[in-house]
Amino acid sequence: MQDLQYIELETGENPTAAVIWLHGLGASGHDFEPVVPELGLPDDAAVRFIFPHAPNLPVTINGGMTMPAWYDIRAMDIDRVVDTEQLMASARAVGKLVDREIEKGIPASRIIIAGFSQGGAVAYELGLSYPERLGGLLALSTYFATAESIQRSEASAGIPISVYHGTFDPVVPESLGVRSVETLKSMGYDPAYQTFPMEHSVCLEEVLDIGRFIRRHVL
């Protein structure tokens, strides 16, 4: 996979932390760019937000139409038949962005990976397999697609994880969020889990909690 294109937004000079935020199927890095001012971060916080654009791929469930996608979804049953190789390739591509932040002087422990829907599945894969412990993992309205195949790193033990889901989500049923949390716990992680009365979306209460997560773990 080629290097990812992305949007970069800094909340202050000389950032001391970074958040890499992955969008969902058919969207772009612009999707979550407007969220940054709503996070309630301190005025003096210098955080670099990176919003990558997924590559264009044919998506089976959408009639083979080419669109921004982190991986192909072959069936939308409850177990989600996905192209695991493409998902892992996307995780490696996002991992290069993590590497770049570390090269710029931000330690891995101050880098958060966030992802919505498809992006969240990639965030799980990268956040739990990256060779250094990252600052946190945020999983929004998503599922742990590679739970059976992931090669977890020892460094990921103890990584802070927050999982969010809408109770009325018709795209990724809440049961998949619950299953992800149960799987994480069986692996020895301690994820926080919150639900909101919404569909496949984000809400202000969730965004504010994400802001608190960022403050607590990397600022």
mmCIF file with all atom_site columns, C-alpha atoms in Angstrom:
data_model
loop_
_atom_site.group_PDB
_atom_site.id
_atom_site.type_symbol
_atom_site.label_atom_id
_atom_site.label_alt_id
_atom_site.label_comp_id
_atom_site.label_asym_id
_atom_site.label_entity_id
_atom_site.label_seq_id
_atom_site.pdbx_PDB_ins_code
_atom_site.Cartn_x
_atom_site.Cartn_y
_atom_site.Cartn_z
_atom_site.occupancy
_atom_site.B_iso_or_equiv
_atom_site.pdbx_formal_charge
_atom_site.auth_seq_id
_atom_site.auth_comp_id
_atom_site.auth_asym_id
_atom_site.auth_atom_id
_atom_site.pdbx_PDB_model_num
ATOM 1   C CA . MET A 1 1   ? 0.000   0.000   0.000  1.00 0.00 ? 1   MET A CA 1
ATOM 2   C CA . GLN A 1 2   ? 1.252   3.483   -0.866 1.00 0.00 ? 2   GLN A CA 1
ATOM 3   C CA . ASP A 1 3   ? 1.868   6.069   1.831  1.00 0.00 ? 3   ASP A CA 1
ATOM 4   C CA . LEU A 1 4   ? -1.387  7.569   3.044  1.00 0.00 ? 4   LEU A CA 1
ATOM 5   C CA . GLN A 1 5   ? -2.463  11.107  2.305  1.00 0.00 ? 5   GLN A CA 1
ATOM 6   C CA . TYR A 1 6   ? -3.705  12.968  5.364  1.00 0.00 ? 6   TYR A CA 1
ATOM 7   C CA . ILE A 1 7   ? -4.865  16.231  6.918  1.00 0.00 ? 7   ILE A CA 1
ATOM 8   C CA . GLU A 1 8   ? -2.761  17.656  9.730  1.00 0.00 ? 8   GLU A CA 1
ATOM 9   C CA . LEU A 1 9   ? -4.031  20.082  12.345 1.00 0.00 ? 9   LEU A CA 1
ATOM 10  C CA . GLU A 1 10  ? -2.043  21.416  15.310 1.00 0.00 ? 10  GLU A CA 1
ATOM 11  C CA . THR A 1 11  ? -3.648  23.053  18.340 1.00 0.00 ? 11  THR A CA 1
ATOM 12  C CA . GLY A 1 12  ? -0.415  24.793  19.336 1.00 0.00 ? 12  GLY A CA 1
ATOM 13  C CA . GLU A 1 13  ? 3.236   25.213  18.465 1.00 0.00 ? 13  GLU A CA 1
ATOM 14  C CA . ASN A 1 14  ? 5.671   22.369  19.049 1.00 0.00 ? 14  ASN A CA 1
ATOM 15  C CA . PRO A 1 15  ? 3.114   19.619  19.724 1.00 0.00 ? 15  PRO A CA 1
ATOM 16  C CA . THR A 1 16  ? 3.870   17.289  22.628 1.00 0.00 ? 16  THR A CA 1
ATOM 17  C CA . ALA A 1 17  ? 1.192   14.702  21.762 1.00 0.00 ? 17  ALA A CA 1
ATOM 18  C CA . ALA A 1 18  ? -0.511  13.323  18.667 1.00 0.00 ? 18  ALA A CA 1
ATOM 19  C CA . VAL A 1 19  ? -3.871  11.799  17.807 1.00 0.00 ? 19  VAL A CA 1
ATOM 20  C CA . ILE A 1 20  ? -4.250  9.776   14.608 1.00 0.00 ? 20  ILE A CA 1
ATOM 21  C CA . TRP A 1 21  ? -7.970  9.509   13.828 1.00 0.00 ? 21  TRP A CA 1
ATOM 22  C CA . LEU A 1 22  ? -9.333  7.115   11.187 1.00 0.00 ? 22  LEU A CA 1
ATOM 23  C CA . HIS A 1 23  ? -12.635 7.679   9.378  1.00 0.00 ? 23  HIS A CA 1
ATOM 24  C CA . GLY A 1 24  ? -15.257 5.141   8.325  1.00 0.00 ? 24  GLY A CA 1
ATOM 25  C CA . LEU A 1 25  ? -16.192 3.548   4.999  1.00 0.00 ? 25  LEU A CA 1
ATOM 26  C CA . GLY A 1 26  ? -16.809 5.963   2.132  1.00 0.00 ? 26  GLY A CA 1
ATOM 27  C CA . ALA A 1 27  ? -15.702 8.999   4.128  1.00 0.00 ? 27  ALA A CA 1
ATOM 28  C CA . SER A 1 28  ? -12.436 10.961  4.299  1.00 0.00 ? 28  SER A CA 1
ATOM 29  C CA . GLY A 1 29  ? -10.051 12.538  6.740  1.00 0.00 ? 29  GLY A CA 1
ATOM 30  C CA . HIS A 1 30  ? -12.202 15.654  6.666  1.00 0.00 ? 30  HIS A CA 1
ATOM 31  C CA . ASP A 1 31  ? -14.978 13.846  8.575  1.00 0.00 ? 31  ASP A CA 1
ATOM 32  C CA . PHE A 1 32  ? -13.541 14.334  12.057 1.00 0.00 ? 32  PHE A CA 1
ATOM 33  C CA . GLU A 1 33  ? -11.558 17.504  11.467 1.00 0.00 ? 33  GLU A CA 1
ATOM 34  C CA . PRO A 1 34  ? -14.425 19.696  12.849 1.00 0.00 ? 34  PRO A CA 1
ATOM 35  C CA . VAL A 1 35  ? -14.443 17.702  16.099 1.00 0.00 ? 35  VAL A CA 1
ATOM 36  C CA . VAL A 1 36  ? -11.125 19.109  17.339 1.00 0.00 ? 36  VAL A CA 1
ATOM 37  C CA . PRO A 1 37  ? -12.476 22.456  18.666 1.00 0.00 ? 37  PRO A CA 1
ATOM 38  C CA . GLU A 1 38  ? -15.293 20.569  20.444 1.00 0.00 ? 38  GLU A CA 1
ATOM 39  C CA . LEU A 1 39  ? -12.986 18.337  22.505 1.00 0.00 ? 39  LEU A CA 1
ATOM 40  C CA . GLY A 1 40  ? -12.585 20.890  25.285 1.00 0.00 ? 40  GLY A CA 1
ATOM 41  C CA . LEU A 1 41  ? -8.807  20.638  25.371 1.00 0.00 ? 41  LEU A CA 1
ATOM 42  C CA . PRO A 1 42  ? -6.871  23.188  27.458 1.00 0.00 ? 42  PRO A CA 1
ATOM 43  C CA . ASP A 1 43  ? -5.976  26.389  25.624 1.00 0.00 ? 43  ASP A CA 1
ATOM 44  C CA . ASP A 1 44  ? -2.280  25.668  26.093 1.00 0.00 ? 44  ASP A CA 1
ATOM 45  C CA . ALA A 1 45  ? -2.472  22.079  24.821 1.00 0.00 ? 45  ALA A CA 1
ATOM 46  C CA . ALA A 1 46  ? -0.269  21.480  21.781 1.00 0.00 ? 46  ALA A CA 1
ATOM 47  C CA . VAL A 1 47  ? -1.608  18.380  20.044 1.00 0.00 ? 47  VAL A CA 1
ATOM 48  C CA . ARG A 1 48  ? -1.038  17.313  16.454 1.00 0.00 ? 48  ARG A CA 1
ATOM 49  C CA . PHE A 1 49  ? -4.173  15.723  14.958 1.00 0.00 ? 49  PHE A CA 1
ATOM 50  C CA . ILE A 1 50  ? -3.657  13.578  11.880 1.00 0.00 ? 50  ILE A CA 1
ATOM 51  C CA . PHE A 1 51  ? -6.656  12.541  9.787  1.00 0.00 ? 51  PHE A CA 1
ATOM 52  C CA . PRO A 1 52  ? -5.569  10.053  7.101  1.00 0.00 ? 52  PRO A CA 1
ATOM 53  C CA . HIS A 1 53  ? -7.578  9.389   3.954  1.00 0.00 ? 53  HIS A CA 1
ATOM 54  C CA . ALA A 1 54  ? -8.265  5.708   3.241  1.00 0.00 ? 54  ALA A CA 1
ATOM 55  C CA . PRO A 1 55  ? -7.246  4.419   -0.204 1.00 0.00 ? 55  PRO A CA 1
ATOM 56  C CA . ASN A 1 56  ? -9.912  3.814   -2.864 1.00 0.00 ? 56  ASN A CA 1
ATOM 57  C CA . LEU A 1 57  ? -10.868 0.143   -2.993 1.00 0.00 ? 57  LEU A CA 1
ATOM 58  C CA . PRO A 1 58  ? -13.692 -1.903  -4.544 1.00 0.00 ? 58  PRO A CA 1
ATOM 59  C CA . VAL A 1 59  ? -16.181 -2.831  -1.796 1.00 0.00 ? 59  VAL A CA 1
ATOM 60  C CA . THR A 1 60  ? -18.099 -6.061  -2.326 1.00 0.00 ? 60  THR A CA 1
ATOM 61  C CA . ILE A 1 61  ? -21.135 -5.171  -0.200 1.00 0.00 ? 61  ILE A CA 1
ATOM 62  C CA . ASN A 1 62  ? -21.602 -2.020  -2.276 1.00 0.00 ? 62  ASN A CA 1
ATOM 63  C CA . GLY A 1 63  ? -21.717 -3.875  -5.584 1.00 0.00 ? 63  GLY A CA 1
ATOM 64  C CA . GLY A 1 64  ? -17.965 -3.681  -6.083 1.00 0.00 ? 64  GLY A CA 1
ATOM 65  C CA . MET A 1 65  ? -18.085 0.128   -6.232 1.00 0.00 ? 65  MET A CA 1
ATOM 66  C CA . THR A 1 66  ? -14.737 1.801   -5.620 1.00 0.00 ? 66  THR A CA 1
ATOM 67  C CA . MET A 1 67  ? -14.714 4.148   -2.640 1.00 0.00 ? 67  MET A CA 1
ATOM 68  C CA . PRO A 1 68  ? -12.500 5.208   0.271  1.00 0.00 ? 68  PRO A CA 1
ATOM 69  C CA . ALA A 1 69  ? -12.113 2.046   2.351  1.00 0.00 ? 69  ALA A CA 1
ATOM 70  C CA . TRP A 1 70  ? -9.572  0.636   4.749  1.00 0.00 ? 70  TRP A CA 1
ATOM 71  C CA . TYR A 1 71  ? -10.486 -2.879  3.572  1.00 0.00 ? 71  TYR A CA 1
ATOM 72  C CA . ASP A 1 72  ? -13.124 -4.772  1.615  1.00 0.00 ? 72  ASP A CA 1
ATOM 73  C CA . ILE A 1 73  ? -16.256 -5.990  3.381  1.00 0.00 ? 73  ILE A CA 1
ATOM 74  C CA . ARG A 1 74  ? -17.482 -9.140  1.672  1.00 0.00 ? 74  ARG A CA 1
ATOM 75  C CA . ALA A 1 75  ? -20.603 -9.783  3.764  1.00 0.00 ? 75  ALA A CA 1
ATOM 76  C CA . MET A 1 76  ? -22.567 -7.754  6.317  1.00 0.00 ? 76  MET A CA 1
ATOM 77  C CA . ASP A 1 77  ? -23.656 -10.637 8.521  1.00 0.00 ? 77  ASP A CA 1
ATOM 78  C CA . ILE A 1 78  ? -23.129 -10.309 12.264 1.00 0.00 ? 78  ILE A CA 1
ATOM 79  C CA . ASP A 1 79  ? -19.604 -11.724 11.997 1.00 0.00 ? 79  ASP A CA 1
ATOM 80  C CA . ARG A 1 80  ? -18.526 -9.292  9.249  1.00 0.00 ? 80  ARG A CA 1
ATOM 81  C CA . VAL A 1 81  ? -16.617 -11.142 6.509  1.00 0.00 ? 81  VAL A CA 1
ATOM 82  C CA . VAL A 1 82  ? -13.744 -8.759  5.766  1.00 0.00 ? 82  VAL A CA 1
ATOM 83  C CA . ASP A 1 83  ? -10.500 -8.793  3.810  1.00 0.00 ? 83  ASP A CA 1
ATOM 84  C CA . THR A 1 84  ? -8.108  -9.260  6.704  1.00 0.00 ? 84  THR A CA 1
ATOM 85  C CA . GLU A 1 85  ? -5.010  -8.824  4.543  1.00 0.00 ? 85  GLU A CA 1
ATOM 86  C CA . GLN A 1 86  ? -6.196  -5.399  3.392  1.00 0.00 ? 86  GLN A CA 1
ATOM 87  C CA . LEU A 1 87  ? -7.056  -4.435  6.977  1.00 0.00 ? 87  LEU A CA 1
ATOM 88  C CA . MET A 1 88  ? -3.591  -5.394  8.151  1.00 0.00 ? 88  MET A CA 1
ATOM 89  C CA . ALA A 1 89  ? -2.013  -3.501  5.243  1.00 0.00 ? 89  ALA A CA 1
ATOM 90  C CA . SER A 1 90  ? -3.978  -0.411  6.292  1.00 0.00 ? 90  SER A CA 1
ATOM 91  C CA . ALA A 1 91  ? -2.785  -0.855  9.862  1.00 0.00 ? 91  ALA A CA 1
ATOM 92  C CA . ARG A 1 92  ? 0.812   -0.994  8.639  1.00 0.00 ? 92  ARG A CA 1
ATOM 93  C CA . ALA A 1 93  ? 0.274   2.159   6.562  1.00 0.00 ? 93  ALA A CA 1
ATOM 94  C CA . VAL A 1 94  ? -1.123  4.012   9.590  1.00 0.00 ? 94  VAL A CA 1
ATOM 95  C CA . GLY A 1 95  ? 1.765   2.591   11.610 1.00 0.00 ? 95  GLY A CA 1
ATOM 96  C CA . LYS A 1 96  ? 4.105   4.535   9.331  1.00 0.00 ? 96  LYS A CA 1
ATOM 97  C CA . LEU A 1 97  ? 2.362   7.714   10.496 1.00 0.00 ? 97  LEU A CA 1
ATOM 98  C CA . VAL A 1 98  ? 3.021   6.671   14.094 1.00 0.00 ? 98  VAL A CA 1
ATOM 99  C CA . ASP A 1 99  ? 6.668   6.076   13.193 1.00 0.00 ? 99  ASP A CA 1
ATOM 100 C CA . ARG A 1 100 ? 6.833   9.537   11.670 1.00 0.00 ? 100 ARG A CA 1
ATOM 101 C CA . GLU A 1 101 ? 5.489   11.170  14.851 1.00 0.00 ? 101 GLU A CA 1
ATOM 102 C CA . ILE A 1 102 ? 8.074   9.337   16.925 1.00 0.00 ? 102 ILE A CA 1
ATOM 103 C CA . GLU A 1 103 ? 10.798  10.516  14.539 1.00 0.00 ? 103 GLU A CA 1
ATOM 104 C CA . LYS A 1 104 ? 9.512   14.068  15.069 1.00 0.00 ? 104 LYS A CA 1
ATOM 105 C CA . GLY A 1 105 ? 10.072  13.697  18.797 1.00 0.00 ? 105 GLY A CA 1
ATOM 106 C CA . ILE A 1 106 ? 6.668   12.638  20.168 1.00 0.00 ? 106 ILE A CA 1
ATOM 107 C CA . PRO A 1 107 ? 7.076   9.441   22.212 1.00 0.00 ? 107 PRO A CA 1
ATOM 108 C CA . ALA A 1 108 ? 4.816   6.493   21.432 1.00 0.00 ? 108 ALA A CA 1
ATOM 109 C CA . SER A 1 109 ? 3.303   6.855   24.908 1.00 0.00 ? 109 SER A CA 1
ATOM 110 C CA . ARG A 1 110 ? 1.856   10.232  23.869 1.00 0.00 ? 110 ARG A CA 1
ATOM 111 C CA . ILE A 1 111 ? 0.274   9.040   20.623 1.00 0.00 ? 111 ILE A CA 1
ATOM 112 C CA . ILE A 1 112 ? -3.393  8.012   20.562 1.00 0.00 ? 112 ILE A CA 1
ATOM 113 C CA . ILE A 1 113 ? -5.007  5.953   17.798 1.00 0.00 ? 113 ILE A CA 1
ATOM 114 C CA . ALA A 1 114 ? -8.718  6.611   17.265 1.00 0.00 ? 114 ALA A CA 1
ATOM 115 C CA . GLY A 1 115 ? -11.041 5.071   14.710 1.00 0.00 ? 115 GLY A CA 1
ATOM 116 C CA . PHE A 1 116 ? -14.690 5.158   13.727 1.00 0.00 ? 116 PHE A CA 1
ATOM 117 C CA . SER A 1 117 ? -16.401 2.080   12.234 1.00 0.00 ? 117 SER A CA 1
ATOM 118 C CA . GLN A 1 118 ? -13.972 0.597   9.650  1.00 0.00 ? 118 GLN A CA 1
ATOM 119 C CA . GLY A 1 119 ? -11.304 2.926   10.990 1.00 0.00 ? 119 GLY A CA 1
ATOM 120 C CA . GLY A 1 120 ? -11.874 1.502   14.451 1.00 0.00 ? 120 GLY A CA 1
ATOM 121 C CA . ALA A 1 121 ? -11.188 -2.026  13.237 1.00 0.00 ? 121 ALA A CA 1
ATOM 122 C CA . VAL A 1 122 ? -7.851  -0.784  11.890 1.00 0.00 ? 122 VAL A CA 1
ATOM 123 C CA . ALA A 1 123 ? -7.206  1.070   15.162 1.00 0.00 ? 123 ALA A CA 1
ATOM 124 C CA . TYR A 1 124 ? -7.665  -2.169  17.121 1.00 0.00 ? 124 TYR A CA 1
ATOM 125 C CA . GLU A 1 125 ? -5.199  -3.995  14.870 1.00 0.00 ? 125 GLU A CA 1
ATOM 126 C CA . LEU A 1 126 ? -2.561  -1.258  15.029 1.00 0.00 ? 126 LEU A CA 1
ATOM 127 C CA . GLY A 1 127 ? -3.009  -0.203  18.648 1.00 0.00 ? 127 GLY A CA 1
ATOM 128 C CA . LEU A 1 128 ? -2.594  -3.725  20.011 1.00 0.00 ? 128 LEU A CA 1
ATOM 129 C CA . SER A 1 129 ? 0.197   -4.858  17.677 1.00 0.00 ? 129 SER A CA 1
ATOM 130 C CA . TYR A 1 130 ? 2.448   -1.786  17.545 1.00 0.00 ? 130 TYR A CA 1
ATOM 131 C CA . PRO A 1 131 ? 5.867   -2.701  19.019 1.00 0.00 ? 131 PRO A CA 1
ATOM 132 C CA . GLU A 1 132 ? 5.821   0.198   21.511 1.00 0.00 ? 132 GLU A CA 1
ATOM 133 C CA . ARG A 1 133 ? 3.021   0.962   23.944 1.00 0.00 ? 133 ARG A CA 1
ATOM 134 C CA . LEU A 1 134 ? 0.903   3.775   22.571 1.00 0.00 ? 134 LEU A CA 1
ATOM 135 C CA . GLY A 1 135 ? -0.803  6.437   24.639 1.00 0.00 ? 135 GLY A CA 1
ATOM 136 C CA . GLY A 1 136 ? -4.309  5.116   24.078 1.00 0.00 ? 136 GLY A CA 1
ATOM 137 C CA . LEU A 1 137 ? -6.854  3.491   21.795 1.00 0.00 ? 137 LEU A CA 1
ATOM 138 C CA . LEU A 1 138 ? -10.291 4.951   21.014 1.00 0.00 ? 138 LEU A CA 1
ATOM 139 C CA . ALA A 1 139 ? -12.812 2.665   19.304 1.00 0.00 ? 139 ALA A CA 1
ATOM 140 C CA . LEU A 1 140 ? -15.957 4.407   18.035 1.00 0.00 ? 140 LEU A CA 1
ATOM 141 C CA . SER A 1 141 ? -18.984 2.472   16.741 1.00 0.00 ? 141 SER A CA 1
ATOM 142 C CA . THR A 1 142 ? -16.775 -0.361  15.581 1.00 0.00 ? 142 THR A CA 1
ATOM 143 C CA . TYR A 1 143 ? -15.809 -4.009  15.977 1.00 0.00 ? 143 TYR A CA 1
ATOM 144 C CA . PHE A 1 144 ? -12.641 -6.044  16.583 1.00 0.00 ? 144 PHE A CA 1
ATOM 145 C CA . ALA A 1 145 ? -12.358 -7.628  13.137 1.00 0.00 ? 145 ALA A CA 1
ATOM 146 C CA . THR A 1 146 ? -8.947  -9.260  13.651 1.00 0.00 ? 146 THR A CA 1
ATOM 147 C CA . ALA A 1 147 ? -9.480  -10.616 17.163 1.00 0.00 ? 147 ALA A CA 1
ATOM 148 C CA . GLU A 1 148 ? -8.698  -14.158 16.008 1.00 0.00 ? 148 GLU A CA 1
ATOM 149 C CA . SER A 1 149 ? -5.572  -13.322 14.001 1.00 0.00 ? 149 SER A CA 1
ATOM 150 C CA . ILE A 1 150 ? -3.938  -10.305 15.659 1.00 0.00 ? 150 ILE A CA 1
ATOM 151 C CA . GLN A 1 151 ? -0.307  -10.650 16.692 1.00 0.00 ? 151 GLN A CA 1
ATOM 152 C CA . ARG A 1 152 ? -0.429  -8.593  19.854 1.00 0.00 ? 152 ARG A CA 1
ATOM 153 C CA . SER A 1 153 ? 2.742   -6.949  21.116 1.00 0.00 ? 153 SER A CA 1
ATOM 154 C CA . GLU A 1 154 ? 3.819   -7.373  24.718 1.00 0.00 ? 154 GLU A CA 1
ATOM 155 C CA . ALA A 1 155 ? 4.134   -3.588  24.829 1.00 0.00 ? 155 ALA A CA 1
ATOM 156 C CA . SER A 1 156 ? 0.362   -3.186  24.374 1.00 0.00 ? 156 SER A CA 1
ATOM 157 C CA . ALA A 1 157 ? -0.343  -4.579  27.843 1.00 0.00 ? 157 ALA A CA 1
ATOM 158 C CA . GLY A 1 158 ? -1.990  -1.862  29.915 1.00 0.00 ? 158 GLY A CA 1
ATOM 159 C CA . ILE A 1 159 ? -2.787  0.449   26.990 1.00 0.00 ? 159 ILE A CA 1
ATOM 160 C CA . PRO A 1 160 ? -5.747  2.691   27.920 1.00 0.00 ? 160 PRO A CA 1
ATOM 161 C CA . ILE A 1 161 ? -8.784  1.787   25.793 1.00 0.00 ? 161 ILE A CA 1
ATOM 162 C CA . SER A 1 162 ? -12.186 3.477   25.535 1.00 0.00 ? 162 SER A CA 1
ATOM 163 C CA . VAL A 1 163 ? -14.960 1.930   23.452 1.00 0.00 ? 163 VAL A CA 1
ATOM 164 C CA . TYR A 1 164 ? -18.063 3.903   22.430 1.00 0.00 ? 164 TYR A CA 1
ATOM 165 C CA . HIS A 1 165 ? -21.238 2.731   20.706 1.00 0.00 ? 165 HIS A CA 1
ATOM 166 C CA . GLY A 1 166 ? -24.714 3.905   19.786 1.00 0.00 ? 166 GLY A CA 1
ATOM 167 C CA . THR A 1 167 ? -27.538 1.813   21.198 1.00 0.00 ? 167 THR A CA 1
ATOM 168 C CA . PHE A 1 168 ? -29.558 2.301   17.991 1.00 0.00 ? 168 PHE A CA 1
ATOM 169 C CA . ASP A 1 169 ? -26.718 1.634   15.540 1.00 0.00 ? 169 ASP A CA 1
ATOM 170 C CA . PRO A 1 170 ? -28.210 -0.087  12.437 1.00 0.00 ? 170 PRO A CA 1
ATOM 171 C CA . VAL A 1 171 ? -24.833 -0.407  10.659 1.00 0.00 ? 171 VAL A CA 1
ATOM 172 C CA . VAL A 1 172 ? -22.604 -1.880  13.362 1.00 0.00 ? 172 VAL A CA 1
ATOM 173 C CA . PRO A 1 173 ? -24.959 -3.379  15.970 1.00 0.00 ? 173 PRO A CA 1
ATOM 174 C CA . GLU A 1 174 ? -24.135 -2.628  19.584 1.00 0.00 ? 174 GLU A CA 1
ATOM 175 C CA . SER A 1 175 ? -23.695 -6.371  20.136 1.00 0.00 ? 175 SER A CA 1
ATOM 176 C CA . LEU A 1 176 ? -20.448 -6.100  18.166 1.00 0.00 ? 176 LEU A CA 1
ATOM 177 C CA . GLY A 1 177 ? -19.219 -3.365  20.496 1.00 0.00 ? 177 GLY A CA 1
ATOM 178 C CA . VAL A 1 178 ? -20.082 -5.529  23.509 1.00 0.00 ? 178 VAL A CA 1
ATOM 179 C CA . ARG A 1 179 ? -18.317 -8.512  21.930 1.00 0.00 ? 179 ARG A CA 1
ATOM 180 C CA . SER A 1 180 ? -15.209 -6.405  21.336 1.00 0.00 ? 180 SER A CA 1
ATOM 181 C CA . VAL A 1 181 ? -15.114 -5.346  24.977 1.00 0.00 ? 181 VAL A CA 1
ATOM 182 C CA . GLU A 1 182 ? -15.535 -8.930  26.157 1.00 0.00 ? 182 GLU A CA 1
ATOM 183 C CA . THR A 1 183 ? -12.748 -10.061 23.835 1.00 0.00 ? 183 THR A CA 1
ATOM 184 C CA . LEU A 1 184 ? -10.430 -7.315  25.061 1.00 0.00 ? 184 LEU A CA 1
ATOM 185 C CA . LYS A 1 185 ? -11.083 -8.309  28.666 1.00 0.00 ? 185 LYS A CA 1
ATOM 186 C CA . SER A 1 186 ? -10.351 -11.959 27.855 1.00 0.00 ? 186 SER A CA 1
ATOM 187 C CA . MET A 1 187 ? -6.997  -10.785 26.460 1.00 0.00 ? 187 MET A CA 1
ATOM 188 C CA . GLY A 1 188 ? -6.148  -9.009  29.714 1.00 0.00 ? 188 GLY A CA 1
ATOM 189 C CA . TYR A 1 189 ? -7.028  -5.421  28.755 1.00 0.00 ? 189 TYR A CA 1
ATOM 190 C CA . ASP A 1 190 ? -9.266  -3.157  30.822 1.00 0.00 ? 190 ASP A CA 1
ATOM 191 C CA . PRO A 1 191 ? -11.426 -1.215  28.332 1.00 0.00 ? 191 PRO A CA 1
ATOM 192 C CA . ALA A 1 192 ? -13.952 1.411   29.351 1.00 0.00 ? 192 ALA A CA 1
ATOM 193 C CA . TYR A 1 193 ? -17.290 1.046   27.564 1.00 0.00 ? 193 TYR A CA 1
ATOM 194 C CA . GLN A 1 194 ? -19.909 3.740   27.062 1.00 0.00 ? 194 GLN A CA 1
ATOM 195 C CA . THR A 1 195 ? -23.102 3.783   25.030 1.00 0.00 ? 195 THR A CA 1
ATOM 196 C CA . PHE A 1 196 ? -25.186 6.691   23.788 1.00 0.00 ? 196 PHE A CA 1
ATOM 197 C CA . PRO A 1 197 ? -28.773 6.845   22.446 1.00 0.00 ? 197 PRO A CA 1
ATOM 198 C CA . MET A 1 198 ? -27.699 7.369   18.831 1.00 0.00 ? 198 MET A CA 1
ATOM 199 C CA . GLU A 1 199 ? -27.334 5.527   15.531 1.00 0.00 ? 199 GLU A CA 1
ATOM 200 C CA . HIS A 1 200 ? -24.066 5.081   13.580 1.00 0.00 ? 200 HIS A CA 1
ATOM 201 C CA . SER A 1 201 ? -22.694 8.463   14.542 1.00 0.00 ? 201 SER A CA 1
ATOM 202 C CA . VAL A 1 202 ? -20.947 10.479  17.228 1.00 0.00 ? 202 VAL A CA 1
ATOM 203 C CA . CYS A 1 203 ? -22.486 12.850  19.752 1.00 0.00 ? 203 CYS A CA 1
ATOM 204 C CA . LEU A 1 204 ? -21.244 15.803  21.808 1.00 0.00 ? 204 LEU A CA 1
ATOM 205 C CA . GLU A 1 205 ? -21.202 13.860  25.084 1.00 0.00 ? 205 GLU A CA 1
ATOM 206 C CA . GLU A 1 206 ? -18.971 11.252  23.441 1.00 0.00 ? 206 GLU A CA 1
ATOM 207 C CA . VAL A 1 207 ? -16.684 13.910  21.951 1.00 0.00 ? 207 VAL A CA 1
ATOM 208 C CA . LEU A 1 208 ? -16.275 15.548  25.366 1.00 0.00 ? 208 LEU A CA 1
ATOM 209 C CA . ASP A 1 209 ? -15.347 12.212  26.901 1.00 0.00 ? 209 ASP A CA 1
ATOM 210 C CA . ILE A 1 210 ? -12.773 11.697  24.160 1.00 0.00 ? 210 ILE A CA 1
ATOM 211 C CA . GLY A 1 211 ? -11.348 15.087  25.104 1.00 0.00 ? 211 GLY A CA 1
ATOM 212 C CA . ARG A 1 212 ? -11.091 13.943  28.725 1.00 0.00 ? 212 ARG A CA 1
ATOM 213 C CA . PHE A 1 213 ? -9.364  10.743  27.570 1.00 0.00 ? 213 PHE A CA 1
ATOM 214 C CA . ILE A 1 214 ? -6.791  12.786  25.645 1.00 0.00 ? 214 ILE A CA 1
ATOM 215 C CA . ARG A 1 215 ? -6.153  15.069  28.634 1.00 0.00 ? 215 ARG A CA 1
ATOM 216 C CA . ARG A 1 216 ? -5.849  12.163  31.045 1.00 0.00 ? 216 ARG A CA 1
ATOM 217 C CA . HIS A 1 217 ? -3.464  10.020  29.028 1.00 0.00 ? 217 HIS A CA 1
ATOM 218 C CA . VAL A 1 218 ? -1.220  12.208  26.858 1.00 0.00 ? 218 VAL A CA 1
ATOM 219 C CA . LEU A 1 219 ? -1.330  15.788  28.166 1.00 0.00 ? 219 LEU A CA 1
#
